[in-house]
JSON list of C-alpha atoms in Angstrom, two decimals:
[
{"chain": "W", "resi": 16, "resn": "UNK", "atom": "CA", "xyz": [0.00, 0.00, 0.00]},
{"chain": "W", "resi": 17, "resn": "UNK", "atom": "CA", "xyz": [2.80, 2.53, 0.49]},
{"chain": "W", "resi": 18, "resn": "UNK", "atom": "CA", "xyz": [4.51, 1.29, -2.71]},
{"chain": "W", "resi": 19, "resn": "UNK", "atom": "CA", "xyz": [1.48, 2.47, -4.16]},
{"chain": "W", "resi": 20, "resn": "UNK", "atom": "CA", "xyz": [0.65, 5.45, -2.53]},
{"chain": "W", "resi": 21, "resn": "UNK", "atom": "CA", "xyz": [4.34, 6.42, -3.52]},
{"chain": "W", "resi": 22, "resn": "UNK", "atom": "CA", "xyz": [4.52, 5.86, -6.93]},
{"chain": "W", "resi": 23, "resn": "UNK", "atom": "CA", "xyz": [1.23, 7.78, -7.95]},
{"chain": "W", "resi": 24, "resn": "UNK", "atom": "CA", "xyz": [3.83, 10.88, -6.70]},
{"chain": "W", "resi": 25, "resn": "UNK", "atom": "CA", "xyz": [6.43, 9.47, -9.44]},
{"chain": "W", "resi": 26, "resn": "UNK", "atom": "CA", "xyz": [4.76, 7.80, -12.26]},
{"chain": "W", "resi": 27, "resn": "UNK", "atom": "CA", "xyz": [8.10, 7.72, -14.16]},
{"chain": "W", "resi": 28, "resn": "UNK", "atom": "CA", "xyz": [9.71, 5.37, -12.16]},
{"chain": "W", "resi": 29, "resn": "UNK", "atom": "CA", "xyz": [9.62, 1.56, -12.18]},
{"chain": "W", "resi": 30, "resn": "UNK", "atom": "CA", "xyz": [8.58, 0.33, -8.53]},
{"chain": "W", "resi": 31, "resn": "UNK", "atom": "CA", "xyz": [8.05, -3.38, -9.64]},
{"chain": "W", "resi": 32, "resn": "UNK", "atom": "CA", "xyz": [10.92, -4.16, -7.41]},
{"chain": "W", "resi": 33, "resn": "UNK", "atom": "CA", "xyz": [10.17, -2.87, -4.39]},
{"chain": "W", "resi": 34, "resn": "UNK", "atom": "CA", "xyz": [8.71, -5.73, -2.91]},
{"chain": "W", "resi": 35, "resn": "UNK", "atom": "CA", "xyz": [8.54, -4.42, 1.20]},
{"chain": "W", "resi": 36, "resn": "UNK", "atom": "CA", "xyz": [8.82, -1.23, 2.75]},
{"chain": "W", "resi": 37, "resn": "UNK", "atom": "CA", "xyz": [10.30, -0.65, 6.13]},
{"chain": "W", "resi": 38, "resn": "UNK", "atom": "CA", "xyz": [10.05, 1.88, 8.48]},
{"chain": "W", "resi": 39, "resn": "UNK", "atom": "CA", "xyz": [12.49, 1.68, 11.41]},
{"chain": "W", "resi": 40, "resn": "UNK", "atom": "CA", "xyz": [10.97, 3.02, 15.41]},
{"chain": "W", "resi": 41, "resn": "UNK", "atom": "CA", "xyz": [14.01, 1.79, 17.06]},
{"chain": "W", "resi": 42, "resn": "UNK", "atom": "CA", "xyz": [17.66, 1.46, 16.13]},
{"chain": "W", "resi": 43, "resn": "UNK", "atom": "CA", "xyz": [18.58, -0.91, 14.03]},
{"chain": "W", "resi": 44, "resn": "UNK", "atom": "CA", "xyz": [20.49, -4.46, 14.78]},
{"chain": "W", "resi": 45, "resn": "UNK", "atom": "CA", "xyz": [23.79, -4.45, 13.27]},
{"chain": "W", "resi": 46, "resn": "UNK", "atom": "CA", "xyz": [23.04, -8.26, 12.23]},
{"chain": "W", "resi": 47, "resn": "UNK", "atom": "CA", "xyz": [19.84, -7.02, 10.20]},
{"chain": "W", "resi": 48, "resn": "UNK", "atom": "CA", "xyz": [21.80, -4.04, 8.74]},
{"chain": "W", "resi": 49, "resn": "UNK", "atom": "CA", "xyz": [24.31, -6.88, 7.73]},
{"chain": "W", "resi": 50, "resn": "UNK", "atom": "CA", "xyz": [21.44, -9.34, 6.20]},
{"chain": "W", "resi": 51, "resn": "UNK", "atom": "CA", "xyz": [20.22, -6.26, 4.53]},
{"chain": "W", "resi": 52, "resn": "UNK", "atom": "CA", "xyz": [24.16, -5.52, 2.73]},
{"chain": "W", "resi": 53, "resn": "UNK", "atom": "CA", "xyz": [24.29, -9.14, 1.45]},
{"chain": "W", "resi": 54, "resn": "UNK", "atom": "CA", "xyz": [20.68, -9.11, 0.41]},
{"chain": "W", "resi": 55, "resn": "UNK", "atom": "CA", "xyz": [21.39, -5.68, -1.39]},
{"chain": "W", "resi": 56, "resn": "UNK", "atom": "CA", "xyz": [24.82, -7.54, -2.47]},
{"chain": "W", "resi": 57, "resn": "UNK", "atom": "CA", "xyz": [23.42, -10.40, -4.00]},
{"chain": "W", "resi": 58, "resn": "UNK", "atom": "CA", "xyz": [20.88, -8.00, -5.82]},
{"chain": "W", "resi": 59, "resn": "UNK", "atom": "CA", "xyz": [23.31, -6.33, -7.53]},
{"chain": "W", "resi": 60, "resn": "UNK", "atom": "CA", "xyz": [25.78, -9.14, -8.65]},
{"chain": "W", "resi": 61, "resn": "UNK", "atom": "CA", "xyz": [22.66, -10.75, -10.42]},
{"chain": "W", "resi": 62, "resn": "UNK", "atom": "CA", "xyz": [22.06, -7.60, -12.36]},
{"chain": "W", "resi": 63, "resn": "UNK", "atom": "CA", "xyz": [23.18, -7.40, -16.34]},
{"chain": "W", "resi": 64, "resn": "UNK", "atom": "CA", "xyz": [24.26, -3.83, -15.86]},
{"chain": "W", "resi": 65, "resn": "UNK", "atom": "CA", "xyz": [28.12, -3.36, -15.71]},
{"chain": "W", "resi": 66, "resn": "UNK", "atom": "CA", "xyz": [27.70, 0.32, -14.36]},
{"chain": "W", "resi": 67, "resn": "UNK", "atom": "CA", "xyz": [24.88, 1.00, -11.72]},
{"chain": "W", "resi": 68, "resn": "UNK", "atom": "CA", "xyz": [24.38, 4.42, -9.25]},
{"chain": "W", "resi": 69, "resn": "UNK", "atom": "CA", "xyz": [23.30, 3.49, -5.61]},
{"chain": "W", "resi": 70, "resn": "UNK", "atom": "CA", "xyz": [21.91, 6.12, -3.46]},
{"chain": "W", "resi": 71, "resn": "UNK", "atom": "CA", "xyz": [21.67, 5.59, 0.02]},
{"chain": "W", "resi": 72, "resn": "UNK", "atom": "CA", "xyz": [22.19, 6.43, 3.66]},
{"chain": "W", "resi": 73, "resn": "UNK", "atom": "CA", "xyz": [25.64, 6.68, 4.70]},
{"chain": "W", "resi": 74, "resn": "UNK", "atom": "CA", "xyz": [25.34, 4.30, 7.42]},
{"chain": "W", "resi": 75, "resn": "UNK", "atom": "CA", "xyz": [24.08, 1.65, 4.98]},
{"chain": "W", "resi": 76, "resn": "UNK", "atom": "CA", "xyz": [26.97, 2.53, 2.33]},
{"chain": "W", "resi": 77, "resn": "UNK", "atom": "CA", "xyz": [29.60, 2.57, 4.99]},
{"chain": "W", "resi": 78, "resn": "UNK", "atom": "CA", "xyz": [28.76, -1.11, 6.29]},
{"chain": "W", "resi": 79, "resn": "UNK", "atom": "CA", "xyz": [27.96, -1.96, 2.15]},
{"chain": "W", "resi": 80, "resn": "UNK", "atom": "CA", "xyz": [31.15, -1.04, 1.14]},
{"chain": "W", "resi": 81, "resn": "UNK", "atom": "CA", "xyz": [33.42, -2.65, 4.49]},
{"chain": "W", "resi": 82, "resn": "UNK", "atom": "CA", "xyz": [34.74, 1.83, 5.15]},
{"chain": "W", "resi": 83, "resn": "UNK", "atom": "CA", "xyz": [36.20, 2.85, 8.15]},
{"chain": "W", "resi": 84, "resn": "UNK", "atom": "CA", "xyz": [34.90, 0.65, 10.33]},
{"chain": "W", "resi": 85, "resn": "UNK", "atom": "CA", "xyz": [35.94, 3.14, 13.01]},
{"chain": "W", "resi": 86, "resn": "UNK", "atom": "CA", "xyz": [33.51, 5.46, 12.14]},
{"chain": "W", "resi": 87, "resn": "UNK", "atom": "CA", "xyz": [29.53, 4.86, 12.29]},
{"chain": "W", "resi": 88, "resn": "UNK", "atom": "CA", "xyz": [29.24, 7.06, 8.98]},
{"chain": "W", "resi": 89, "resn": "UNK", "atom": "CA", "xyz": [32.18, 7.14, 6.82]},
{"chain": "W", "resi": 90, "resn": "UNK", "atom": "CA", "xyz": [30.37, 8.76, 3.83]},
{"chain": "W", "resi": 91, "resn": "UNK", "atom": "CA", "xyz": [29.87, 12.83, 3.31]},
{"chain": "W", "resi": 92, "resn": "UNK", "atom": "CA", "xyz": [26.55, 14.50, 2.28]},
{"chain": "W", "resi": 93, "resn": "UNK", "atom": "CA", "xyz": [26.55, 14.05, -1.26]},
{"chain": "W", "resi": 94, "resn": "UNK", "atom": "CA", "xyz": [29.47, 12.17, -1.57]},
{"chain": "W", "resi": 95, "resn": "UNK", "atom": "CA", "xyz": [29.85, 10.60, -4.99]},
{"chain": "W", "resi": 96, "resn": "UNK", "atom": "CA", "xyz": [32.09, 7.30, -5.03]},
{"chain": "W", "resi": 97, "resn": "UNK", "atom": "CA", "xyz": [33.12, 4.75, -7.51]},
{"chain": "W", "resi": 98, "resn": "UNK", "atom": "CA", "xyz": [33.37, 1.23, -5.80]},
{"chain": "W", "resi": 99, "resn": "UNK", "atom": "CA", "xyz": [33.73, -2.10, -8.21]},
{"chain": "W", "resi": 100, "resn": "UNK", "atom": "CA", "xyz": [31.84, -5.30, -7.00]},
{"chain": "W", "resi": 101, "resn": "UNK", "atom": "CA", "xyz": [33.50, -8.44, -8.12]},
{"chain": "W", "resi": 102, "resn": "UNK", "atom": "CA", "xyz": [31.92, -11.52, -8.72]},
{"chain": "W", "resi": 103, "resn": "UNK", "atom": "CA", "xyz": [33.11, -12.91, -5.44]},
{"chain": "W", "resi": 104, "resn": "UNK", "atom": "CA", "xyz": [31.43, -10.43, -3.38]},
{"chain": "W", "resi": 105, "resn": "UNK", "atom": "CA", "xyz": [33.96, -8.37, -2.63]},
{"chain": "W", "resi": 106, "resn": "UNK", "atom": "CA", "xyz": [34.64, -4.64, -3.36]},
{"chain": "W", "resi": 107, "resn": "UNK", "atom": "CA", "xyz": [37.37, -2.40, -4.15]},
{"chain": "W", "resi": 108, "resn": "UNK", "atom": "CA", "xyz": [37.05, 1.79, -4.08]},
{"chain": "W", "resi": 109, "resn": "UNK", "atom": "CA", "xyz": [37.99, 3.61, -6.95]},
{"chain": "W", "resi": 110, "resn": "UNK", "atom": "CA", "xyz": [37.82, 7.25, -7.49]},
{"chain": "W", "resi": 111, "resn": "UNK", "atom": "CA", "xyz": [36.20, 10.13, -5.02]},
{"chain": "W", "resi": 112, "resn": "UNK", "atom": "CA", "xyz": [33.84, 12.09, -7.68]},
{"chain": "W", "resi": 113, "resn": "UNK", "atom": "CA", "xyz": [32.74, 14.44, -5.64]},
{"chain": "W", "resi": 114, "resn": "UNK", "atom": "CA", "xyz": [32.61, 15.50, -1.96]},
{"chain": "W", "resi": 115, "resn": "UNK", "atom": "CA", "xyz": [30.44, 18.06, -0.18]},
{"chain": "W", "resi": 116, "resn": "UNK", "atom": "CA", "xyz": [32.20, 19.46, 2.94]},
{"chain": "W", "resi": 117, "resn": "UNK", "atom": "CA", "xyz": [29.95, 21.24, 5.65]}
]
């Protein structure tokens, strides 16, 4: 039903995919956040694309991508990053496109 309700706002857009929406109340586990990486993982590495843009939260990217695992957010506002997925799951960074710094 929110699917729905969203995409009348953005009848461009393909939202055949989306097959739940979550809303988080309380913090998240970090074991869920990690089912939800390899889920997203395993998403992409079945996709024909060779080149695909993510957008995300920084949290989610940071733990996605194995960053600084120092830091709770390793990714700026706006921050646009080239990673490479290899067929074995594991990823690589390449180039910083672009950084916003506040």
């Amino acid at each position: 039903a929110v699917v729905s309700t969203q995409s009348t706002g953005f009848p461009g857009y393909d939202f055949s995919l989306v097959t739940e929406e979550e809303w988080w109340t309380t913090e998240e586990s970090h074991e869920h956040l990690l089912e939800r990486c390899q889920a997203f993982r395993d998403f992409l590495l079945a996709r024909p694309e060779k080149r695909i843009a993510v957008v995300s939260h920084g949290r989610f990217l940071t733990v996605f991508t194995g960053e600084d695992k120092s830091q709770f957010n390793s990714f700026w506002n706006c921050d646009a990053r080239e990673f490479v997925l290899s067929t074995d799951g594991t990823m690589k960074q390449g180039k910083v496109f672009l950084r916003v710094e506040t």
